Coordinates of C-alpha atoms in Angstrom, one line a residue:
Chain A
M298 CA 271.7 137.4 286.3
M299 CA 274.6 135.6 288.0
S300 CA 272.1 133.5 289.9
N301 CA 271.1 131.6 286.7
L302 CA 274.6 130.2 286.9
V303 CA 273.4 127.9 289.6
F304 CA 271.1 126.2 287.2
L305 CA 273.7 125.4 284.6
P306 CA 275.3 122.3 286.2
I307 CA 271.9 120.7 286.1
F308 CA 270.7 122.1 282.8
I309 CA 273.7 121.3 280.6
P310 CA 273.7 117.5 281.3
L311 CA 269.9 117.3 281.3
F312 CA 269.6 119.2 277.9
F313 CA 272.4 117.3 276.1
G314 CA 271.4 114.0 277.7
A315 CA 268.0 114.4 276.2
L316 CA 269.5 115.6 272.9
L317 CA 271.8 112.6 272.6
V318 CA 268.8 110.2 272.6
F319 CA 268.5 111.1 268.9
F320 CA 272.0 110.1 268.2
N321 CA 272.1 106.6 269.6
K322 CA 272.9 105.1 266.2
K323 CA 275.7 107.6 265.4
Q324 CA 278.5 106.4 267.6
K325 CA 281.2 108.9 266.7
A326 CA 279.0 111.9 267.0
T327 CA 277.7 110.7 270.4
V328 CA 281.2 110.2 271.8
N329 CA 282.4 113.6 270.5
I330 CA 279.4 115.6 271.7
S331 CA 279.5 113.9 275.1
F332 CA 283.2 114.7 275.5
L333 CA 282.5 118.4 274.7
V334 CA 279.5 118.5 277.0
V335 CA 281.5 117.1 279.9
L336 CA 284.3 119.6 279.3
L337 CA 281.7 122.4 279.1
N338 CA 280.1 121.3 282.4
F339 CA 283.5 121.1 284.0
G340 CA 284.3 124.6 283.0
V341 CA 281.0 125.9 284.3
S342 CA 281.5 124.1 287.6
I343 CA 285.0 125.7 288.0
F344 CA 283.6 129.1 287.3
L345 CA 280.7 128.5 289.7
S346 CA 283.1 127.4 292.5
Y347 CA 285.4 130.4 291.8
H348 CA 282.4 132.7 292.0
V349 CA 281.0 131.2 295.2
F350 CA 284.3 131.2 297.0
S351 CA 285.2 134.8 296.0
T352 CA 281.8 136.5 296.4
G353 CA 279.7 134.2 298.5
P354 CA 276.8 131.8 297.9
L355 CA 274.3 132.1 295.1
T356 CA 270.6 131.2 295.1
L357 CA 268.2 130.8 292.2
E358 CA 264.5 131.3 293.0
T359 CA 262.9 129.4 290.2
G360 CA 260.0 131.2 288.5
G361 CA 260.7 134.3 290.6
W362 CA 258.9 132.8 293.6
K363 CA 260.6 134.1 296.7
A364 CA 261.9 131.7 299.2
P365 CA 260.4 129.9 301.2
Y366 CA 257.5 129.6 298.8
G367 CA 259.1 128.6 295.5
I368 CA 261.6 125.9 294.7
I369 CA 265.1 127.3 295.3
L370 CA 268.5 126.2 294.3
V371 CA 271.4 127.1 296.6
A372 CA 275.0 127.0 295.7
D373 CA 276.9 127.4 298.9
K374 CA 280.5 126.4 299.6
L375 CA 279.7 122.7 300.3
S376 CA 277.5 122.4 297.2
V377 CA 280.1 123.8 294.8
I378 CA 282.8 121.6 296.2
M379 CA 280.6 118.6 295.6
I380 CA 279.6 119.9 292.1
L381 CA 283.3 120.3 291.2
A382 CA 284.0 116.7 292.4
V383 CA 281.1 115.3 290.4
N384 CA 282.4 117.0 287.3
V385 CA 285.9 115.7 287.8
I386 CA 284.4 112.2 288.0
A387 CA 282.3 112.8 284.9
L388 CA 285.3 114.0 283.0
T389 CA 287.4 111.0 283.9
A390 CA 284.5 108.7 283.2
A391 CA 284.2 110.2 279.7
I392 CA 287.9 109.4 279.2
F393 CA 287.4 105.9 280.4
A394 CA 284.4 105.5 278.2
L395 CA 286.4 106.1 275.1
S396 CA 287.7 102.5 275.1
S397 CA 285.2 100.7 277.4
V398 CA 281.8 101.8 276.1
T399 CA 280.8 99.4 273.3
E400 CA 278.7 100.3 270.3
K401 CA 275.9 98.3 271.8
M402 CA 276.0 100.3 275.0
I403 CA 275.8 103.5 273.1
E404 CA 272.9 102.1 271.1
H405 CA 271.2 101.3 274.4
Y406 CA 271.5 105.0 275.5
F407 CA 274.5 104.8 277.8
Y408 CA 275.4 108.5 277.2
P409 CA 271.9 109.9 277.8
L410 CA 271.5 108.0 281.0
F411 CA 275.0 109.0 282.1
F412 CA 274.1 112.7 281.7
L413 CA 270.8 112.2 283.4
L414 CA 272.7 110.7 286.3
I415 CA 275.1 113.6 286.4
A416 CA 272.1 116.0 286.3
G417 CA 270.3 114.2 289.1
V418 CA 273.4 114.1 291.3
S419 CA 274.2 117.8 290.7
G420 CA 270.5 118.7 291.4
A421 CA 270.6 116.8 294.7
F422 CA 273.7 118.8 295.7
L423 CA 272.2 122.2 294.7
T424 CA 268.7 122.0 295.9
G425 CA 267.5 124.0 298.9
D426 CA 264.2 122.2 299.3
L427 CA 263.6 118.8 300.9
F428 CA 260.9 117.7 298.5
N429 CA 263.0 118.8 295.6
L430 CA 265.8 116.7 297.0
F431 CA 263.5 113.7 296.8
V432 CA 262.7 114.6 293.1
F433 CA 266.4 114.8 292.2
F434 CA 267.0 111.5 294.1
E435 CA 264.4 110.0 291.8
V436 CA 266.0 111.5 288.7
L437 CA 269.4 110.0 289.5
L438 CA 267.9 106.7 290.6
M439 CA 265.9 106.4 287.4
A440 CA 269.1 107.0 285.4
S441 CA 270.9 104.4 287.5
Y442 CA 268.1 101.9 286.9
G443 CA 268.7 102.3 283.2
L444 CA 272.5 102.1 283.5
I445 CA 272.6 99.0 285.7
I446 CA 270.8 96.9 283.2
I447 CA 272.7 98.0 280.1
G448 CA 274.1 94.7 278.8
G449 CA 271.0 92.7 279.8
S450 CA 272.8 89.6 281.2
K451 CA 271.0 87.2 283.5
H452 CA 272.7 88.2 286.7
Q453 CA 272.3 91.9 285.9
F454 CA 268.6 91.5 285.9
R455 CA 268.7 89.4 289.0
E456 CA 270.6 92.0 291.0
S457 CA 269.0 95.1 289.6
V458 CA 265.6 93.9 290.7
K459 CA 266.8 93.9 294.3
Y460 CA 268.6 97.2 293.8
I461 CA 265.5 98.9 292.4
L462 CA 263.0 97.4 294.9
L463 CA 265.1 98.6 297.8
N464 CA 265.6 102.1 296.4
L465 CA 261.9 102.3 295.6
F466 CA 261.0 101.4 299.2
S467 CA 263.4 103.9 300.6
S468 CA 262.0 106.6 298.3
I469 CA 258.5 105.9 299.5
L470 CA 259.8 106.2 303.0
F471 CA 261.4 109.5 302.0
V472 CA 258.1 111.0 300.7
T473 CA 256.3 109.8 303.9
T474 CA 258.9 111.4 306.1
V475 CA 258.7 114.7 304.1
A476 CA 254.9 114.6 304.7
F477 CA 255.5 114.1 308.4
L478 CA 257.9 117.0 308.5
Y479 CA 255.5 119.2 306.6
S480 CA 252.7 118.5 308.9
V481 CA 254.8 119.4 312.0
T482 CA 256.6 122.5 310.6
G483 CA 254.4 123.6 307.6
T484 CA 257.3 123.9 305.2
V485 CA 259.7 121.9 303.0
N486 CA 262.2 124.6 302.4
M487 CA 265.4 123.5 304.2
A488 CA 266.4 126.9 305.5
Q489 CA 262.9 127.5 306.9
L490 CA 262.9 124.0 308.3
G491 CA 266.1 124.8 310.0
E492 CA 264.5 127.9 311.5
R493 CA 261.3 126.3 312.6
V494 CA 262.5 123.1 314.2
G495 CA 263.7 125.1 317.1
Q496 CA 260.2 126.5 317.7
V497 CA 258.3 123.2 317.6
E498 CA 256.9 122.3 321.0
Q499 CA 257.1 118.5 320.8
Q500 CA 260.8 117.8 320.1
G501 CA 260.2 114.1 320.4
I502 CA 258.3 113.9 317.1
L503 CA 261.1 115.8 315.4
T504 CA 263.7 113.3 316.7
G505 CA 261.5 110.5 315.4
I506 CA 261.3 112.2 311.9
G507 CA 265.0 112.8 312.0
I508 CA 265.7 109.1 312.6
L509 CA 263.3 108.1 309.8
L510 CA 265.2 110.5 307.4
F511 CA 268.4 108.9 308.6
I512 CA 267.1 105.5 307.7
V513 CA 266.3 106.8 304.2
F514 CA 269.7 108.2 303.6
A515 CA 271.4 105.2 305.3
T516 CA 269.7 103.0 302.7
K517 CA 271.0 105.1 299.9
G518 CA 274.4 105.4 301.5
A519 CA 274.7 101.7 302.4
L520 CA 275.2 102.0 306.2
F521 CA 274.9 99.1 308.6
P522 CA 272.4 97.3 308.7
L523 CA 271.0 98.6 305.4
Y524 CA 274.0 97.8 303.2
F525 CA 273.2 94.3 302.0
W526 CA 271.9 95.4 298.5
L527 CA 275.1 97.3 297.6
P528 CA 278.0 94.9 297.0
K529 CA 276.4 92.5 294.5
S530 CA 274.4 95.1 292.6
Y531 CA 277.5 97.3 292.2
I532 CA 279.6 94.6 290.5
V533 CA 277.1 93.4 287.9
P534 CA 277.1 96.3 285.4
S535 CA 279.9 97.4 283.2
P536 CA 283.0 98.7 285.0
I537 CA 282.3 102.3 284.1
V538 CA 278.8 102.1 285.5
S539 CA 280.2 100.5 288.7
A540 CA 282.7 103.3 289.0
L541 CA 280.0 106.0 288.6
F542 CA 277.8 104.3 291.1
G543 CA 280.6 103.7 293.6
A544 CA 281.8 107.3 293.2
L545 CA 278.6 109.2 293.1
L546 CA 275.5 107.4 294.4
T547 CA 276.4 106.5 298.0
K548 CA 278.0 109.9 298.3
V549 CA 274.7 111.6 297.6
G550 CA 273.3 109.8 300.6
V551 CA 276.2 111.1 302.7
Y552 CA 275.8 114.6 301.4
S553 CA 272.1 114.6 302.3
M554 CA 272.9 113.5 305.8
L555 CA 275.6 116.1 306.1
R556 CA 273.1 118.8 305.0
V557 CA 270.0 117.6 306.9
F558 CA 271.7 116.7 310.2
T559 CA 273.6 120.0 310.4
L560 CA 270.9 122.3 309.2
I561 CA 267.7 120.8 310.4
F562 CA 268.1 118.1 313.0
S563 CA 270.9 119.4 315.2
H564 CA 268.8 120.1 318.2
K565 CA 269.2 116.7 319.9
L566 CA 272.8 115.9 319.4
E567 CA 273.3 113.6 322.3
L568 CA 270.7 111.2 321.0
T569 CA 270.9 111.2 317.2
H570 CA 274.6 111.9 316.7
T571 CA 275.7 109.4 319.3
F572 CA 273.6 106.9 317.5
F573 CA 275.4 107.8 314.3
I574 CA 278.8 107.1 315.8
W575 CA 277.7 103.6 316.7
I576 CA 276.3 103.0 313.3
A577 CA 279.5 104.4 311.7
T578 CA 281.6 102.0 313.8
L579 CA 279.5 99.0 312.9
T580 CA 279.6 99.9 309.2
M581 CA 283.4 100.1 309.2
I582 CA 283.6 96.7 310.8
I583 CA 281.1 95.0 308.6
G584 CA 282.6 96.6 305.5
V585 CA 286.1 95.4 306.1
I586 CA 284.9 91.9 307.0
G587 CA 283.0 91.8 303.7
A588 CA 286.1 93.0 301.8
L589 CA 288.2 90.3 303.4
S590 CA 285.6 87.5 302.9
T591 CA 285.8 87.3 299.1
S592 CA 288.3 86.7 296.4
N593 CA 286.2 88.4 293.7
V594 CA 288.3 91.5 292.8
K595 CA 285.2 93.7 292.0
L596 CA 283.4 92.6 295.2
I597 CA 286.5 93.5 297.3
I598 CA 286.4 97.1 295.9
A599 CA 282.6 97.3 296.3
Y600 CA 282.8 96.2 300.0
N601 CA 285.4 98.9 300.5
I602 CA 282.7 101.6 299.8
M603 CA 281.2 100.8 303.2
P604 CA 284.0 101.6 305.6
A605 CA 284.5 104.9 303.8
I606 CA 280.9 105.8 304.4
G607 CA 281.4 104.8 308.0
F608 CA 284.3 107.2 308.3
M609 CA 282.2 110.0 306.8
L610 CA 279.3 109.3 309.2
L611 CA 281.8 109.3 312.1
G612 CA 282.6 112.9 311.2
I613 CA 278.9 113.9 311.1
G614 CA 278.3 112.1 314.4
T615 CA 281.3 113.9 316.1
F616 CA 279.9 117.2 314.9
S617 CA 282.7 119.6 315.4
A618 CA 284.1 122.0 312.8
E619 CA 287.2 119.9 312.4
S620 CA 285.4 116.6 312.0
L621 CA 282.9 118.0 309.5
A622 CA 285.9 119.4 307.5
G623 CA 287.3 115.9 307.7
T624 CA 284.0 114.4 306.4
I625 CA 284.0 116.8 303.4
Y626 CA 287.7 116.1 302.7
Y627 CA 287.1 112.4 302.9
L628 CA 284.0 112.6 300.7
V629 CA 285.9 114.3 297.9
H630 CA 288.9 112.0 298.3
D631 CA 286.7 108.9 298.3
M632 CA 284.8 109.9 295.2
A633 CA 288.1 110.2 293.3
I634 CA 289.8 107.1 294.7
K635 CA 286.7 104.8 294.5
A636 CA 286.2 105.7 290.8
A637 CA 290.0 105.0 290.2
L638 CA 289.8 101.7 292.0
F639 CA 286.7 100.6 290.1
F640 CA 288.3 101.6 286.8
L641 CA 291.5 99.7 287.7
A642 CA 289.5 96.6 288.8
G643 CA 287.5 96.7 285.6
L644 CA 290.8 96.9 283.6
L645 CA 292.3 94.1 285.6
V646 CA 289.2 91.9 285.1
W647 CA 289.3 92.5 281.3
H648 CA 293.0 91.8 281.3
A649 CA 292.7 88.6 283.2
G650 CA 289.4 87.4 281.7
T651 CA 288.2 86.5 285.2
S652 CA 287.3 88.3 288.4
N653 CA 288.5 85.5 290.6
L654 CA 291.7 86.5 292.4
K655 CA 292.8 82.9 292.7
K656 CA 293.0 82.5 289.0
M657 CA 295.2 85.5 288.6
G658 CA 298.9 86.1 289.1
G659 CA 302.0 87.6 287.6
Y660 CA 300.4 90.4 285.6
I661 CA 303.1 92.8 286.7
K662 CA 305.0 91.5 283.7
T663 CA 302.2 92.0 281.2
A664 CA 300.8 95.2 282.7
P665 CA 303.4 96.9 284.9
L666 CA 301.8 100.4 284.7
M667 CA 298.4 99.1 285.8
G668 CA 300.0 97.1 288.7
W669 CA 301.9 100.1 290.1
M670 CA 298.9 102.4 289.8
F671 CA 296.8 99.8 291.7
F672 CA 299.5 99.8 294.4
I673 CA 299.4 103.6 294.8
A674 CA 295.6 103.6 294.7
A675 CA 295.6 101.0 297.5
L676 CA 297.9 103.2 299.6
I677 CA 295.7 106.2 299.0
L678 CA 292.6 104.3 299.9
A679 CA 294.0 103.1 303.2
G680 CA 295.2 106.6 304.1
I681 CA 299.0 106.3 304.1
P682 CA 300.6 109.7 304.3
P683 CA 301.1 111.9 302.3
F684 CA 298.1 110.9 300.2
S685 CA 294.7 112.4 300.4
G686 CA 293.1 109.6 302.5
F687 CA 295.5 110.4 305.3
I688 CA 294.4 114.0 305.6
G689 CA 290.7 113.1 305.7
K690 CA 291.2 110.3 308.2
Y691 CA 293.5 112.4 310.4
L692 CA 290.9 115.1 310.7
L693 CA 288.1 112.6 311.3
L694 CA 290.0 110.6 313.9
R695 CA 291.4 113.7 315.7
G696 CA 287.9 115.1 315.8
A697 CA 286.6 111.9 317.3
M698 CA 289.4 111.7 319.8
D699 CA 288.8 115.3 320.9
E700 CA 285.2 114.5 321.6
G701 CA 286.1 111.4 323.5
H702 CA 284.9 108.8 321.0
Y703 CA 287.9 106.5 321.6
I704 CA 286.2 103.2 320.6
A705 CA 285.0 104.6 317.2
A706 CA 288.5 106.1 316.6
G707 CA 290.2 102.8 317.5
V708 CA 287.9 100.8 315.2
G709 CA 288.6 103.4 312.5
L710 CA 292.4 102.9 312.8
L711 CA 292.1 99.2 312.8
S712 CA 289.8 99.1 309.9
S713 CA 292.2 101.3 307.9
L714 CA 294.8 98.6 308.3
L715 CA 292.4 95.9 307.2
I716 CA 291.3 98.0 304.2
L717 CA 295.0 98.2 303.2
F718 CA 295.3 94.5 303.6
S719 CA 292.2 93.7 301.6
V720 CA 293.3 95.9 298.7
I721 CA 296.9 94.9 298.8
R722 CA 295.7 91.3 298.6
I723 CA 294.5 92.1 295.1
F724 CA 297.9 93.6 294.3
I725 CA 299.8 90.6 295.6
G726 CA 297.4 88.0 294.2
A727 CA 297.1 89.5 290.7
F728 CA 300.5 91.1 290.1
W729 CA 303.1 89.1 292.0
G730 CA 304.2 85.6 291.3
E731 CA 304.5 83.6 288.1
L732 CA 302.2 84.3 285.2
K733 CA 299.4 81.7 285.6
E734 CA 297.4 82.3 282.5
E735 CA 298.1 84.4 279.5
P736 CA 296.2 87.7 279.6
K737 CA 293.0 87.7 277.6
Q738 CA 293.4 91.3 276.2
S739 CA 295.9 94.1 276.5
V740 CA 295.2 97.0 279.0
R741 CA 293.1 99.7 277.5
T742 CA 295.0 103.0 277.3
S743 CA 292.2 105.4 277.9
G744 CA 291.2 103.4 280.9
L745 CA 294.7 103.8 282.4
A746 CA 294.7 107.5 281.5
A747 CA 291.4 108.0 283.4
S748 CA 292.7 106.2 286.5
A749 CA 296.0 108.1 286.3
V750 CA 294.1 111.5 286.3
L751 CA 292.1 110.4 289.4
I752 CA 295.2 109.1 291.2
A753 CA 297.0 112.4 290.4
I754 CA 294.1 114.3 291.9
S755 CA 294.2 112.2 295.0
I756 CA 298.0 112.8 295.4
L757 CA 297.5 116.5 294.8
L758 CA 294.7 116.6 297.4
G759 CA 297.1 115.0 299.9
V760 CA 300.4 116.8 299.1
G761 CA 298.6 120.1 298.5
A762 CA 296.4 119.8 301.5
E763 CA 297.5 123.3 302.7
W764 CA 296.0 124.9 299.6
F765 CA 292.7 122.9 299.6
Y766 CA 292.1 122.7 303.4
P767 CA 291.1 126.4 303.9
Y768 CA 288.3 125.9 301.3
V769 CA 287.1 122.8 303.0
Q770 CA 287.3 124.4 306.4
A771 CA 285.3 127.3 305.2
A772 CA 282.6 124.9 304.0
A773 CA 282.6 123.1 307.3
D774 CA 282.4 126.4 309.3
S775 CA 279.3 127.3 307.4
L776 CA 277.8 123.9 308.2
I777 CA 278.4 124.1 311.9
D778 CA 276.6 127.5 312.1
P779 CA 273.3 126.9 310.2
Q780 CA 272.2 130.4 310.9
I781 CA 274.4 131.7 308.0
Y782 CA 272.6 129.5 305.5
I783 CA 269.2 130.3 306.9
D784 CA 269.8 134.0 306.9
Y785 CA 271.2 133.9 303.4
V786 CA 268.4 131.9 301.9
L787 CA 265.5 133.7 303.7
K788 CA 267.2 137.1 303.2
E789 CA 266.5 138.3 306.7
Chain B
M197 CA 238.0 112.9 308.2
E198 CA 241.7 113.0 308.8
I199 CA 241.4 110.0 311.1
L200 CA 239.6 108.0 308.5
M201 CA 242.2 108.9 305.9
S202 CA 245.0 108.0 308.3
I203 CA 243.4 104.6 308.9
L204 CA 243.1 104.1 305.1
A205 CA 246.7 105.0 304.5
G206 CA 247.8 102.8 307.3
T207 CA 245.8 99.8 305.9
L208 CA 247.4 100.4 302.5
F209 CA 250.9 100.5 304.1
A210 CA 250.1 97.2 306.0
A211 CA 248.9 95.5 302.9
G212 CA 251.9 96.8 300.9
V213 CA 254.4 95.6 303.5
Y214 CA 252.7 92.2 303.6
L215 CA 253.0 92.0 299.8
I216 CA 256.6 93.0 299.6
L217 CA 257.5 90.3 302.1
Q218 CA 256.2 87.7 299.7
K219 CA 258.5 85.6 297.5
Q220 CA 256.9 86.2 294.1
L221 CA 258.2 89.1 292.2
L222 CA 254.9 90.3 290.8
K223 CA 253.4 90.4 294.3
I224 CA 256.3 92.5 295.5
V225 CA 255.8 95.0 292.6
L226 CA 252.1 95.3 293.5
G227 CA 253.2 95.8 297.1
T228 CA 255.3 98.8 296.2
A229 CA 252.4 100.2 294.3
L230 CA 250.1 99.9 297.3
L231 CA 252.8 101.4 299.5
S232 CA 253.2 104.5 297.3
H233 CA 249.4 104.9 297.2
G234 CA 249.5 104.9 301.0
A235 CA 252.2 107.5 301.0
H236 CA 250.3 109.7 298.6
L237 CA 247.1 109.6 300.7
F238 CA 249.2 110.3 303.7
I239 CA 250.7 113.5 302.2
L240 CA 247.2 114.7 301.3
T241 CA 246.1 114.1 304.9
M242 CA 249.1 115.8 306.4
G243 CA 248.2 119.1 304.8
K244 CA 244.8 119.1 306.7
L245 CA 241.7 118.3 304.7
N246 CA 239.8 121.5 304.3
R247 CA 236.8 121.4 302.0
G248 CA 235.4 124.3 299.9
K249 CA 238.1 126.8 300.8
P250 CA 240.2 128.8 298.3
P251 CA 243.8 127.6 297.9
I252 CA 245.3 131.0 298.4
L253 CA 247.3 132.7 301.1
I254 CA 246.5 136.4 301.4
E255 CA 247.3 138.2 304.5
G256 CA 244.4 138.4 306.9
I257 CA 242.7 135.3 305.5
K258 CA 242.9 132.5 308.0
D259 CA 240.7 129.8 306.3
Y260 CA 242.3 128.3 303.2
T261 CA 243.1 125.0 301.6
D262 CA 246.8 124.2 301.5
P263 CA 247.8 123.8 297.9
L264 CA 251.3 122.5 298.5
P265 CA 250.5 118.8 299.4
Q266 CA 248.5 118.5 296.2
A267 CA 251.5 119.7 294.2
L268 CA 253.7 117.3 296.1
I269 CA 251.4 114.4 295.5
L270 CA 251.2 115.1 291.8
T271 CA 254.9 115.0 291.5
S272 CA 255.1 111.9 293.6
I273 CA 252.3 110.1 291.7
V274 CA 254.1 110.7 288.3
I275 CA 257.3 109.4 289.7
S276 CA 255.9 106.2 291.2
F277 CA 253.9 105.6 288.1
G278 CA 257.0 105.7 286.0
V279 CA 259.0 103.5 288.4
T280 CA 256.2 101.0 288.7
S281 CA 255.9 100.5 284.9
F282 CA 259.6 100.2 284.6
L283 CA 259.6 97.7 287.4
L284 CA 256.9 95.6 285.7
V285 CA 259.0 95.3 282.5
L286 CA 262.1 94.6 284.5
A287 CA 260.3 91.9 286.5
Y288 CA 259.1 90.3 283.3
R289 CA 262.6 90.4 281.7
T290 CA 264.1 89.0 284.9
Y291 CA 261.6 86.1 284.8
Q292 CA 262.5 85.5 281.2
S293 CA 266.2 85.4 281.6
N294 CA 266.4 83.7 285.0
K295 CA 263.5 81.3 284.4
T296 CA 262.0 82.0 287.9
D297 CA 260.1 84.7 289.6
M298 CA 260.7 83.5 293.2
M299 CA 263.0 85.8 295.1
D300 CA 264.6 83.0 297.1
Q301 CA 265.9 81.5 293.8
L302 CA 267.2 84.8 292.5
R303 CA 270.5 84.4 294.3
G304 CA 274.0 84.6 292.9
T305 CA 277.4 83.3 293.8
D306 CA 280.6 85.3 294.3
D307 CA 282.2 84.0 291.1
E308 CA 280.3 85.8 288.4

């Protein structure tokens, strides 16, 4: 009976998302129902996490088909940490939405698409089947296609065409790769894949398939050199959509890499994982260069997604229990802080009436609270102790140093400084100095509240690292030894 | 038979890639449609083409048709069908609002 719990984080948003389609003309009802649903889902995810951490992982064999034949959902430690993080983001997004989602957006099905996105992301985190992962990718992408064009402005159409085409291409590549893997191993169940890859005679083919899968996830996660679609397409939609994309979408790519390259493709570490470290290093460099190259506030934040993904990939490439823990810690931290920064950037752009940093200045007088929150968020992002970014980066860099990846660690340190510079530039440009132009509108309270919650969580993750770290370490330990996962799912 | 199917899938991939490298939006959309056809045929071929055999797996029976690739293709076809129709509408709206369907003119500046 308990195993049905695994299905709830997907079912609740899916069901209510579909239901809310009927209420698109009833603004009040939609907002209220959505808030309750988000709270309900948050409660369920807390209970699920508590259950998994106290009694062990849960699986749901849908339709009673035993693994590896049926589609299975697996809630292990890593999955529930991610589910919990997703629902925190969803909760704060619902708070932010109170003042930022216009009647027109609700009429154009913002809330149904929002819940479909949450359902797709949760499904991707919970599935134990590679083909099913593709299906949930499509669910979340389909929702994101809908969200990105809400508003229907000229440049939204222009950028979303590129976003959709690229994602469509990588999805086709994903299916093709699954077909390759199926022909070599005869299964799409992740646990059975993990078991069978060791028995395949021609390991070269497997490495090739592994790299193809990496290309798919790298496109979703915006790694060098497949990042070019990200910055522009993330800044065109409404700030709440940007925040959801920045916090959730690229992280699904990272999670998939974390899962696939620990469970299935960990047989040829010296080739694949060394390659990852180089890609991670280049991604960090290109990301910060991008962030420094522009004076568009939203674009600076969007470019800052990339070095963060680089950091996480560095942890996967290093492949030790410590660095994987660092990756998970950084993943959760980055979801919270990216959402907060996108929220704050959106508030700032509304306040100033422009996204050009050169036209801003002196807003600390008109919006002091937002200014200081932005400052703290910048420190958290760069990884200044005692905030959460520091813990993640410390684990990642120490892991990389221990394994002798000095160049990557050095680039990581340097890029952290440049990240700090790029974000503090917004603080200095927008909040210091004389007031250049009168603000266009006052800061929206619910937006500030949502950012404050996320910043508080980030501070808590940093200051209270001693409480959270054991859970993250436990999740990383189960990743480094895939046999635990395999035995559990296949019940041997 | 597998070899013929592989060649067909490969040709579809080649034509699809050629089309998505074009500048016109509609050609790119058609290219993605061809690519997904190629991928679907490819999945079918990867499960080994076995004619006239039952799609079941009972212990002791060695000769059977693998039902899984067909289930996978069906899912994948439905998804690509939905995405393609969405993409066609989006391409039309993009053309309407931007007054062009050439990719090299669909560029933006930083200050928007």
